[in-house]
Amino acid sequence: MEIRNIAIIAHVDHGKTTLTDAIMKQTGMVDDENITMDSNTLEQERGITIYSKNASVFYKDTKINIVDTPGHADFGSEVERVLRSIDSVLLVVDAQEGPMPQTRFVLSKSLELGLKPLVIINKIDKMAADPDLAEEKVFELFYDLGANDEQLDFTTIYAIGRDGIAKANLSDDSSDLTPLLDAIISDVQPAPADKDVPLRLQVFNLGYDNFVGRLAVGRIYEGTLKSGSSLCLKKLNGEVVTGRVTKLFTFRGLERQVVDEAYAGDIVMVSGFSNIDIGETLCDSADQEALPAITVDEPTISVMFLVNSSPFAGSDGKYVTNKQLRERLEKELEVNVGLRIDFMPDAYTVYGRGELHIAILLENMRREGYEVQVSQPQVIVKEIDDCIVEPFEEVTVQVPEEYAGVVIDKIGIRKGLLISMESHGKQKRMIFEIPTRGLLGYRTDLVVDTRGEGVMYSRVIGFRPHVGEIRKRREGAMISKVSGKASGFSLFNLQERGTLYIGPGTEVYEGMIIGNSSKGDDMTVNPVKGKQLTNMRAAGADEAIQLTPASAITIERGLEIMREDEYLEITPINVRLRKQFLAEADRRRAFRKKQSAALLQSA
């Protein structure tokens, strides 16, 4: 049986997973309409793919291994490692939006590896869809990225992934995905299947099973792999470790099947090697050459993880100690290839690909019962050839045309440079290049400035010379000076001074941030103060208390708006902002100390 190995790549929300689900349903790999590739709870809630996943379908005596990849730039490391293990990609592009930032990123990686993509113009049933223009934009993108003549001669399929329909031509009648499946069979070269040479397998993903331990997902490039066989693991540092395959799985649909042997060209899952990592090679003997290492782009931001030290520490979580936090982060390193961690005695510096990358880790930890507090995200700055450099991002912003001016102004203040601007009906699509430092915290401003109608996507484009100080308008913090339960009477008076993060009845502690101050300076307030009661009759009727709904803090929003002297406290039930020094006297002392250090440094 021939094997085709493909990955489905696209910008976020262009329909990769929906299309994959439709392929599995048509080929009879799933019976339940509710089964989807996005099996993770967070993926289903957010409607995005976070982790790459494997599946396989059978069509015309051919096994098609499919890898569904994330569309968000923060999870680009998931895409990079997958592309090395497949023979072609299905590039999905929205017929209305056309190529977007992540489309460029994943396509460039594919072209660099010499892959010839098969282009799918999806969602052709949308009201504003323009498949011909989208295909033209895709061709221009191929050309801009330096595609060769063979890659430029790509096949285009038109699809409505939601309905499971694909067409070779727009005018064709079709009721299923047969044209797409036929195109995969005809356009994608069969995987090389040399079974009689020594085995070489490379790992591109990891998993874990409570019964068999660590699992390695990899592609067999050469030879035959048998369950129970003794193999050599060639690690990235040159070390060679021997071990035995205890379980061997292949994929059928979304399920994994135990098999006795698998052959070159197939994608398999192996257990028995507890210290195996992504990019390492399994082979028959130590004198075989390891396959080229899989590399991914570097992290761009860092965040400090600490044990929760607030007065409410331990009241919500199950795992609250330093040891438990360290073990959880060590476990994350086993499967999250885009993450790096510096382990220190009392704190851990976590390096990630973006705020969402870090936020997803924190959300998973809180759902597992962990309590943690984190510092403000900091951009990673390096020195290359005696020049200080920092990460830059290409940002695509789409807003109604009446808001374009304020967006250009705000991003310009943050050292962003407008590269291009196009009109799409009453919408403006603008592309900027901006330091990652300038982008941090801007998403909230965009929502406010565009009344929630603005959409923003970004991708890292590399390190460039440091642009100096970036001045951002930041609100001050409204800090509680007492502990207790917030009262409606007090919050009613405080809401005129800024935006509140809490509602009446919320438990607060000294040093906790309960809102922002619109004047820009920090202010210490008493949110638990109640109305003074007397036995004297009031001259007039009491005013009715009308509170504006609180603007609750989420993990992503907290990471955006927090300041350098603050922590974001995350527990299974609550997300709170707090000052690093809870007592006002300690904050003043720390501020004076910082000023003195700055004066000494300038002198």
XYZ file of C-alpha atoms in Angstrom:
603
model
C 0.000 0.000 0.000
C 1.349 3.403 -0.977
C 1.595 6.154 1.639
C 1.110 9.913 1.222
C 2.278 12.173 4.078
C 0.736 15.650 4.100
C 0.327 18.562 6.519
C -2.531 21.034 6.434
C -1.268 24.583 6.982
C -2.986 27.969 6.966
C -3.579 31.199 8.811
C -5.735 30.991 11.928
C -9.454 30.449 11.225
C -9.083 29.705 7.517
C -10.625 26.253 7.962
C -7.796 23.685 8.323
C -9.378 21.588 11.059
C -12.887 21.755 9.581
C -11.516 20.491 6.272
C -9.577 17.691 7.981
C -12.693 16.634 9.886
C -14.650 16.537 6.598
C -11.977 14.342 4.952
C -12.143 11.841 7.823
C -15.937 11.713 7.689
C -16.036 11.118 3.940
C -13.447 8.319 4.137
C -15.332 6.624 6.989
C -12.675 7.184 9.632
C -15.144 8.700 12.112
C -18.806 7.915 12.744
C -19.684 10.571 15.306
C -20.380 14.032 13.829
C -19.046 15.635 17.022
C -15.565 14.096 16.782
C -12.998 16.696 15.720
C -9.228 17.071 15.419
C -9.410 19.922 17.957
C -9.849 17.525 20.868
C -8.240 19.728 23.530
C -10.748 21.637 25.703
C -8.967 24.947 25.202
C -8.940 24.432 21.426
C -12.684 23.833 21.386
C -13.384 26.865 23.590
C -11.202 29.259 21.572
C -11.880 27.793 18.146
C -8.167 27.539 17.299
C -5.667 24.715 16.894
C -2.911 24.840 19.515
C -1.208 21.445 19.194
C -0.345 19.592 15.983
C -2.108 16.219 15.706
C -1.863 13.123 13.573
C -4.581 11.239 11.746
C -4.753 8.917 8.770
C -7.363 8.034 6.153
C -7.534 5.340 3.488
C -8.551 6.192 -0.078
C -8.118 4.127 -3.270
C -5.734 1.635 -1.614
C -3.578 4.512 -0.389
C -2.894 5.502 3.200
C -2.869 9.279 3.667
C -1.195 10.454 6.884
C -2.483 13.923 7.770
C -0.938 16.323 10.278
C -3.171 19.210 11.370
C -1.083 22.219 12.419
C -1.817 25.398 14.418
C -2.582 28.612 12.554
C -1.487 31.113 15.215
C 2.025 32.545 14.983
C 2.734 31.909 18.673
C 2.595 28.161 17.977
C 4.804 28.312 14.890
C 7.241 25.834 16.449
C 4.528 23.169 16.102
C 4.456 23.818 12.353
C 8.221 23.969 11.857
C 8.920 20.534 13.275
C 6.006 18.896 11.411
C 7.046 20.110 7.950
C 10.246 18.073 8.112
C 8.270 14.833 8.395
C 5.888 15.146 5.437
C 6.084 15.123 1.625
C 3.648 17.916 0.732
C 1.336 20.486 2.277
C -2.251 21.540 1.706
C -2.183 25.331 1.921
C -5.670 26.504 2.908
C -6.549 30.132 2.097
C -9.800 31.950 2.883
C -11.508 33.025 -0.368
C -12.456 36.376 1.171
C -9.401 37.273 3.254
C -6.728 35.847 0.964
C -3.188 35.179 2.271
C -2.603 36.479 5.804
C 0.539 36.791 8.007
C 0.655 33.172 9.159
C 0.037 32.040 5.571
C 3.320 33.710 4.621
C 5.158 32.160 7.584
C 4.073 28.545 7.039
C 4.390 28.775 3.255
C 7.937 30.153 3.468
C 8.963 27.227 5.690
C 7.406 24.773 3.214
C 9.129 26.302 0.183
C 12.511 26.348 1.965
C 12.201 22.574 2.453
C 11.484 22.103 -1.266
C 7.874 21.025 -0.782
C 5.308 21.655 -3.532
C 2.071 22.833 -1.903
C -1.411 22.003 -3.085
C -3.496 25.189 -2.706
C -7.078 25.060 -1.415
C -9.188 28.212 -1.756
C -11.667 27.590 1.060
C -14.967 29.199 2.092
C -15.952 30.062 -1.493
C -19.565 30.340 -0.321
C -18.936 33.500 1.757
C -20.838 36.608 0.689
C -17.673 38.617 -0.056
C -15.621 35.683 -1.369
C -13.425 36.360 -4.408
C -11.677 33.051 -5.235
C -9.940 34.396 -8.347
C -8.409 37.334 -6.478
C -7.395 35.053 -3.575
C -5.654 32.687 -6.019
C -3.867 35.626 -7.649
C -2.673 36.831 -4.239
C -1.436 33.321 -3.422
C 0.574 33.235 -6.670
C 2.098 36.627 -5.831
C 3.007 35.321 -2.370
C 4.698 32.246 -3.892
C 6.683 34.527 -6.187
C 7.668 36.922 -3.371
C 8.927 33.986 -1.293
C 11.207 32.784 -4.086
C 9.294 29.689 -5.189
C 10.881 27.767 -8.074
C 9.103 27.038 -11.357
C 7.807 23.671 -10.178
C 6.400 25.149 -6.975
C 4.768 28.021 -8.881
C 2.913 25.467 -11.017
C 0.671 24.511 -8.089
C -2.724 22.821 -8.299
C -5.704 24.784 -6.966
C -8.800 23.215 -5.438
C -11.878 25.247 -4.446
C -13.685 24.123 -1.306
C -16.443 24.654 1.212
C -14.851 22.772 4.101
C -17.831 23.161 6.400
C -20.077 21.318 3.912
C -17.440 18.810 2.808
C -17.387 20.002 -0.822
C -14.385 20.427 -3.143
C -14.120 21.396 -6.822
C -11.319 21.268 -9.359
C -12.951 24.218 -11.156
C -15.351 26.820 -9.814
C -17.964 25.912 -12.406
C -17.945 22.190 -11.549
C -20.779 20.467 -9.728
C -19.619 18.555 -6.668
C -21.210 17.081 -3.576
C -18.159 15.803 -1.706
C -14.361 16.037 -1.357
C -13.491 13.519 -4.087
C -11.700 16.152 -6.286
C -9.443 17.049 -3.352
C -8.652 13.420 -2.472
C -7.924 12.661 -6.145
C -5.596 15.669 -6.294
C -3.694 14.399 -3.238
C -3.224 10.999 -4.893
C -2.073 12.490 -8.216
C -0.014 15.486 -7.031
C 1.709 14.212 -3.878
C 4.597 11.842 -4.479
C 4.367 8.496 -2.629
C 6.599 8.346 0.415
C 9.893 6.492 -0.291
C 9.432 2.924 0.957
C 12.874 1.307 1.099
C 12.176 -1.471 3.621
C 15.363 -3.513 3.223
C 17.960 -0.999 4.487
C 18.868 -0.287 8.130
C 16.206 1.606 10.080
C 16.245 5.379 10.547
C 13.344 7.188 12.254
C 13.202 10.839 13.328
C 10.975 12.148 16.130
C 8.895 15.282 15.459
C 6.351 15.179 18.291
C 6.016 13.820 21.822
C 3.199 12.500 23.948
C 2.618 10.801 27.270
C 0.611 7.789 28.400
C -0.021 6.890 32.058
C 0.611 3.211 31.308
C 3.558 3.158 28.887
C 5.180 6.534 29.711
C 6.744 8.837 27.167
C 5.671 8.434 23.551
C 7.591 9.563 20.473
C 5.810 10.365 17.207
C 8.112 10.096 14.232
C 8.491 9.233 10.589
C 10.277 6.130 9.385
C 12.585 7.350 6.620
C 14.310 4.033 5.938
C 13.952 0.378 6.866
C 11.462 -1.589 8.928
C 10.562 -0.988 12.586
C 9.460 -3.966 14.670
C 7.888 -4.005 18.109
C 10.319 -5.394 20.696
C 13.438 -4.606 18.671
C 16.551 -3.114 20.289
C 17.564 0.253 18.812
C 20.115 3.030 19.219
C 18.905 6.540 20.031
C 21.246 9.184 18.619
C 20.736 12.268 20.750
C 21.298 15.852 19.620
C 24.447 16.206 21.764
C 26.086 13.220 20.026
C 25.382 10.744 22.825
C 24.127 7.275 21.828
C 21.614 5.481 24.092
C 20.316 1.952 23.575
C 16.748 0.869 24.305
C 13.929 -1.422 23.251
C 10.614 -0.664 21.544
C 7.960 -1.749 24.056
C 4.923 -0.618 22.045
C 4.503 0.373 18.405
C 1.443 2.249 17.124
C 0.235 3.485 13.753
C -2.715 5.788 13.115
C -6.144 4.936 11.718
C -8.412 7.963 11.727
C -7.795 9.672 15.054
C -7.179 6.380 16.846
C -3.812 4.740 17.347
C -3.490 1.018 16.626
C -0.978 -1.412 18.136
C 1.025 -3.119 15.376
C 3.947 -5.546 15.222
C 5.861 -3.732 12.498
C 5.814 -0.627 10.314
C 7.705 0.338 7.185
C 9.572 3.236 5.632
C 7.300 6.137 4.723
C 4.838 5.655 7.589
C 4.298 7.876 10.629
C 4.302 5.905 13.879
C 4.239 6.292 17.646
C 6.877 4.488 19.744
C 7.218 3.833 23.483
C 10.194 2.504 25.451
C 12.589 5.475 25.334
C 12.018 7.642 28.414
C 14.597 10.295 27.484
C 13.839 10.695 23.785
C 13.450 14.261 22.454
C 12.228 15.997 19.310
C 14.686 15.890 16.396
C 16.559 12.793 17.610
C 17.095 9.704 15.465
C 16.304 6.039 16.190
C 18.403 3.602 14.194
C 19.605 -0.019 14.138
C 23.268 0.606 14.928
C 25.438 3.321 16.455
C 27.551 3.753 13.306
C 24.579 5.015 11.243
C 24.442 8.739 10.527
C 21.763 10.688 12.400
C 19.182 12.610 10.375
C 19.632 16.431 10.296
C 18.409 18.060 13.507
C 15.052 19.842 13.537
C 15.469 23.522 14.378
C 12.790 26.019 15.392
C 12.807 29.798 15.697
C 13.966 31.349 18.945
C 11.638 32.643 21.697
C 10.940 36.381 21.723
C 9.641 37.120 25.248
C 10.416 35.987 28.784
C 8.235 35.782 31.895
C 9.227 34.978 35.481
C 7.183 32.206 37.158
C 7.093 32.257 40.962
C 5.248 30.497 43.760
C 2.102 32.419 44.704
C 2.942 34.556 47.748
C -0.259 36.595 48.101
C -2.312 36.571 51.347
C -4.801 34.290 49.567
C -2.134 31.773 48.485
C -3.240 28.164 48.824
C -6.944 28.910 49.196
C -7.869 27.801 45.629
C -5.136 25.544 44.289
C -4.085 21.952 44.778
C -0.448 22.403 43.700
C 1.126 25.415 45.398
C 4.729 24.539 46.307
C 7.966 25.404 44.530
C 8.746 21.728 43.936
C 5.367 21.094 42.295
C 5.778 24.165 40.071
C 9.239 23.010 38.963
C 8.022 19.484 38.164
C 5.142 20.864 36.083
C 7.451 23.122 34.045
C 9.918 20.266 33.498
C 7.027 18.155 32.178
C 6.003 20.978 29.819
C 9.498 21.078 28.328
C 9.094 17.476 27.202
C 6.334 18.333 24.713
C 6.518 22.101 24.122
C 9.461 22.522 21.757
C 9.007 26.306 21.422
C 9.533 26.836 25.175
C 12.773 27.356 27.107
C 13.146 27.613 30.868
C 15.950 28.783 33.181
C 15.524 26.970 36.485
C 16.622 28.994 39.514
C 16.129 28.126 43.194
C 13.095 30.336 43.855
C 11.911 31.439 40.405
C 11.842 30.204 36.818
C 12.372 32.315 33.724
C 10.137 30.979 30.938
C 10.954 31.980 27.347
C 8.122 31.749 24.794
C 7.092 32.767 21.288
C 4.494 35.333 22.376
C 1.934 36.312 24.984
C -0.588 33.726 23.789
C 2.036 30.987 23.946
C 2.650 31.796 27.632
C -1.061 32.384 28.360
C -2.056 28.922 27.072
C 0.532 27.311 29.378
C -0.795 29.301 32.347
C -4.417 28.446 31.489
C -3.599 24.738 31.310
C -1.775 24.928 34.656
C -4.645 26.674 36.447
C -7.103 24.069 35.137
C -4.857 21.350 36.504
C -4.999 22.945 39.966
C -1.785 24.989 40.064
C -1.303 28.387 41.679
C 1.389 30.648 40.277
C 2.282 34.297 39.963
C 4.136 35.757 36.976
C 6.017 38.954 36.242
C 5.535 41.380 33.371
C 6.573 39.887 29.987
C 9.937 41.188 28.846
C 11.228 41.215 25.273
C 14.438 39.272 24.697
C 17.225 41.655 23.664
C 20.519 40.307 22.259
C 23.879 41.635 21.101
C 24.989 40.602 17.604
C 28.217 41.968 16.098
C 28.444 44.694 18.789
C 24.895 45.817 17.966
C 21.936 45.582 20.360
C 19.039 43.909 18.556
C 15.442 43.116 19.481
C 12.610 41.102 17.870
C 10.382 42.783 15.299
C 6.955 41.673 14.130
C 4.908 42.175 11.012
C 1.428 43.212 12.130
C -1.655 43.076 9.925
C -4.557 45.201 11.202
C -7.993 45.179 9.580
C -10.421 47.869 10.754
C -13.371 49.898 9.452
C -11.957 52.804 7.446
C -13.106 55.428 9.991
C -10.723 53.957 12.580
C -7.662 53.685 10.328
C -6.277 57.082 11.404
C -6.261 56.368 15.134
C -4.664 52.946 14.544
C -1.859 54.448 12.440
C -1.316 57.127 15.096
C -1.185 54.697 18.025
C 1.118 52.222 16.295
C 3.334 55.081 15.093
C 3.833 56.236 18.698
C 4.979 52.691 19.483
C 7.682 52.925 16.742
C 5.625 50.999 14.193
C 6.185 51.692 10.477
C 3.306 51.472 7.991
C 4.374 49.225 5.085
C 1.200 48.975 3.036
C -2.526 49.758 3.148
C -5.332 48.265 1.066
C -9.079 48.809 0.910
C -11.457 45.858 1.124
C -14.929 47.347 0.777
C -15.398 49.563 3.836
C -12.454 47.896 5.587
C -8.824 48.976 5.613
C -6.092 46.354 5.849
C -2.786 47.810 7.026
C 0.564 46.091 7.431
C 3.103 47.473 9.935
C 6.570 46.494 11.091
C 6.948 47.138 14.797
C 9.249 46.106 17.664
C 7.702 43.395 19.822
C 8.179 45.799 22.758
C 5.860 48.273 21.090
C 3.239 45.625 20.363
C 2.983 44.409 23.958
C -0.212 45.777 25.452
C -1.591 47.183 22.191
C -4.398 44.650 21.668
C -6.460 46.214 24.447
C -6.007 49.689 22.906
C -7.108 48.327 19.522
C -10.332 46.937 20.969
C -11.133 50.270 22.651
C -10.130 52.465 19.697
C -12.130 50.456 17.136
C -15.151 49.702 19.348
C -14.290 46.014 19.148
C -14.354 45.916 15.331
C -10.587 45.766 14.754
C -8.761 42.511 13.992
C -5.009 42.100 14.391
C -2.566 39.337 13.432
C 1.195 39.304 13.842
C 4.241 37.203 13.055
C 7.865 37.524 14.133
C 10.130 38.611 11.266
C 13.483 38.485 13.066
C 15.853 40.576 15.162
C 16.680 44.145 14.147
C 18.619 47.036 15.735
C 17.146 48.323 18.994
C 14.945 51.398 18.422
C 15.432 53.003 21.831
C 12.803 54.071 24.328
C 9.145 53.546 23.433
C 6.718 55.797 25.290
C 3.311 54.295 25.904
C 0.380 55.950 27.599
C -0.319 53.785 30.635
C -3.071 54.135 33.206
C -2.167 54.132 36.848
C -3.267 51.403 39.241
C -6.050 51.622 41.819
C -4.546 49.746 44.770
C -6.403 48.489 47.821
C -4.909 49.661 51.132
C -6.962 47.265 53.272
C -8.131 43.662 53.286
C -11.769 42.633 53.351
C -14.839 42.374 51.163
C -15.425 45.119 48.581
C -18.608 47.124 49.160
C -20.920 48.491 46.487
C -20.975 51.918 48.176
C -17.194 52.302 47.949
C -16.941 50.953 44.392
C -19.698 53.367 43.299
C -17.510 56.306 44.337
C -14.325 54.772 42.886
C -15.677 53.954 39.444
C -15.589 57.646 38.485
C -11.787 57.585 38.791
C -11.120 54.733 36.360
C -12.130 51.231 35.325
C -12.811 48.658 38.040
C -11.638 45.044 37.773
C -13.808 43.750 40.635
C -17.442 43.841 41.695
C -19.129 44.178 45.113
C -18.551 41.259 47.450
C -15.097 40.434 46.035
C -12.488 39.550 48.647
C -9.479 41.889 48.406
C -6.173 42.255 50.214
C -3.701 45.070 50.812
C -1.641 45.672 47.671
C -4.169 44.059 45.321
C -5.012 46.104 42.211
C -8.787 46.554 41.936
C -8.864 48.806 38.859
C -6.969 51.378 36.824
C -6.700 55.099 37.415
C -7.459 57.214 34.361
C -5.184 60.031 35.575
C -2.096 57.901 35.031
C -0.798 57.832 38.610
C -1.127 55.017 41.119
C -3.623 55.715 43.882
C -4.270 53.844 47.116
C -7.965 53.409 47.923
C -10.298 51.739 50.401
C -12.717 49.473 48.477
C -14.314 47.946 51.589
C -15.560 51.174 53.123
C -19.326 51.124 53.696
C -21.834 53.933 54.057
C -21.802 55.509 57.501
C -25.049 54.683 59.310
C -26.720 56.983 61.863
C -30.089 57.168 63.558
C -30.682 60.599 62.043
C -33.134 60.816 59.154
C -31.524 61.972 55.920
C -32.696 65.292 54.500
C -33.186 63.738 51.046
C -33.638 60.285 49.605
C -30.491 58.174 49.191
C -29.094 57.979 45.704
C -29.504 54.610 44.035
C -26.153 52.888 43.564
C -25.579 52.052 39.910
C -22.355 50.181 39.257
C -20.781 49.803 35.835
C -20.076 46.082 35.210
C -16.527 45.204 36.229
C -13.907 44.692 33.511
C -12.667 41.296 34.696
C -9.002 40.409 34.349
C -8.153 37.422 32.151
C -4.706 35.879 31.793
C -4.083 37.420 28.350
C -5.344 40.838 29.386
C -3.351 40.725 32.609
C -0.141 39.953 30.702
C -0.854 42.919 28.421
C -1.681 45.602 30.987
C 0.522 44.691 33.967
C 3.461 46.901 34.820
C 7.036 46.175 35.820
C 6.378 46.410 39.576
C 3.359 44.076 39.486
C 2.595 40.370 39.513
C -0.274 38.517 37.874
C -1.656 36.031 40.404
C -3.265 32.991 38.755
C -5.227 30.320 40.613
C -7.790 27.720 39.480
C -10.611 30.135 40.381
C -9.199 33.682 40.266
C -6.904 35.895 38.207
C -5.721 38.967 40.133
C -3.278 41.807 39.601
C -1.167 42.831 42.583
C 1.837 44.942 43.427
C 5.092 43.099 44.084
C 5.355 44.979 47.383
C 1.965 44.840 49.074
C 2.494 47.491 51.767
C 2.538 51.111 50.609
C 5.614 51.893 52.733
C 7.519 49.051 51.066
C 6.539 50.323 47.611
C 7.790 53.822 48.418
C 11.045 52.425 49.763
C 11.546 50.309 46.630
C 10.789 53.321 44.400
C 13.375 55.497 46.193
C 15.918 52.705 45.943
C 15.300 52.388 42.211
C 15.666 56.150 41.707
C 18.963 56.186 43.609
C 20.302 53.306 41.514
C 19.309 55.117 38.315
C 21.079 58.309 39.443
C 24.243 56.400 40.302
C 24.174 54.643 36.934
C 23.743 57.929 35.045
C 26.567 59.535 36.990
